[in-house]
Amino acid sequence: MFSKVKNYITENTGILIRIDDIAENMNWDIMEKSELLFEKYSIKPVLGIIPNNKDDEFLAYSKKNDFWEKVRDWQDKGWEIAMHGDTHVYDKMCNKNDDYFNYGGGSEFAGHSLDTQMLRIRNGLKKFEDEKIKIRTFFAPNQTYDKNTFIALKNCEINEVLDGYGLMPYAENNIKFIPQLIDKVILLPFGIQSTKLQLNEWSKEDFNSFEQFIKKNADRIITYDQALKKVNNSLIYKLINILSKKILRLKRIGIDKKSEFNV
Ligand SMILES: [Zn+2]
């Protein structure tokens, strides 16, 4: 009995490395170091690419001219390329109650009409298509979604979202969600989670902490396909997710905001 429980926990515990805000203009120094680290430990991250970046914050970084060739190389290595918005410009404010995940704040999608949201998704997908990059998963800038975002995604044949509540991947309204709960890089004792890494903001110390985390937890780091395989609406998963949702709606886990890392 005890070994069965132990096996169940082991099979259902893992972390997926999701990197946000990858664009032609970014902190390439940290990105290149991270790439070497992933190679060294055979890690296949999910890269959230902004197809038509117009966000001033990122435009301030240096530009990589062969960026799309680089993205194709990453995809050839089996890294998952996700669509992270279209331009990453927030031109709406949405309040907590209108936001599917109850964060609220600046938004590129939530709060806009279905037509506008579809136009933006199509525009982003066109860029990927032109560059011969396959996209099956999406996550929105600033994690803001409304009902129309999910309708627009489905209309554009994207049925996977790398965001969500809960401790386990789940399906809702025919969309598969891989949860991203915690701002810190931390391996929970149970559950399948994704990180949310914003490399552009990292210092050298942040990178060193991340390296320590990878070294320590490499055998618990999963691929996007492994996470997808865990999408399951069994009763036990549902109960786990309902419980974690309730707790998290009360207080989003920020734990100790001083550092993104817990190694
Ligand atoms: Zn972003």
mmCIF file of N, CA and C and ligand atoms in Angstrom, residues 20-21 50 58 84 88 90 140-142 198, ligand 1:
data_model
loop_
_atom_site.group_PDB
_atom_site.id
_atom_site.type_symbol
_atom_site.label_atom_id
_atom_site.label_comp_id
_atom_site.label_asym_id
_atom_site.label_seq_id
_atom_site.Cartn_x
_atom_site.Cartn_y
_atom_site.Cartn_z
ATOM 1 N N ASP A 20 9.205 32.793 -20.487
ATOM 2 C CA ASP A 20 8.343 33.822 -21.069
ATOM 3 C C ASP A 20 9.166 34.846 -21.859
ATOM 4 N N ASP A 21 8.466 35.602 -22.678
ATOM 5 C CA ASP A 21 9.030 36.835 -23.263
ATOM 6 C C ASP A 21 10.261 36.622 -24.129
ATOM 7 N N ILE A 50 7.188 35.685 -28.535
ATOM 8 C CA ILE A 50 6.315 36.794 -28.953
ATOM 9 C C ILE A 50 6.549 36.982 -30.458
ATOM 10 N N PHE A 58 10.985 45.283 -23.951
ATOM 11 C CA PHE A 58 11.886 44.288 -24.569
ATOM 12 C C PHE A 58 12.664 44.891 -25.739
ATOM 13 N N HIS A 84 3.287 33.304 -27.285
ATOM 14 C CA HIS A 84 3.061 34.152 -26.104
ATOM 15 C C HIS A 84 2.534 35.507 -26.583
ATOM 16 N N HIS A 88 2.518 41.618 -27.471
ATOM 17 C CA HIS A 88 2.831 41.781 -26.039
ATOM 18 C C HIS A 88 2.607 43.217 -25.556
ATOM 19 N N TYR A 90 0.054 45.735 -23.815
ATOM 20 C CA TYR A 90 -1.200 45.749 -23.049
ATOM 21 C C TYR A 90 -1.956 47.019 -23.415
ATOM 22 N N ALA A 140 -1.058 33.708 -22.553
ATOM 23 C CA ALA A 140 -1.282 35.132 -22.785
ATOM 24 C C ALA A 140 -0.303 35.989 -21.985
ATOM 25 N N PRO A 141 0.105 37.116 -22.548
ATOM 26 C CA PRO A 141 0.880 38.083 -21.768
ATOM 27 C C PRO A 141 0.113 38.475 -20.499
ATOM 28 N N ASN A 142 0.811 38.589 -19.424
ATOM 29 C CA ASN A 142 0.238 38.955 -18.116
ATOM 30 C C ASN A 142 -0.844 37.983 -17.635
ATOM 31 N N GLN A 198 11.124 34.743 -16.295
ATOM 32 C CA GLN A 198 11.314 35.971 -17.071
ATOM 33 C C GLN A 198 12.791 36.325 -17.071
HETATM 34 ZN ZN ZN B 1 5.111 38.088 -21.166
#
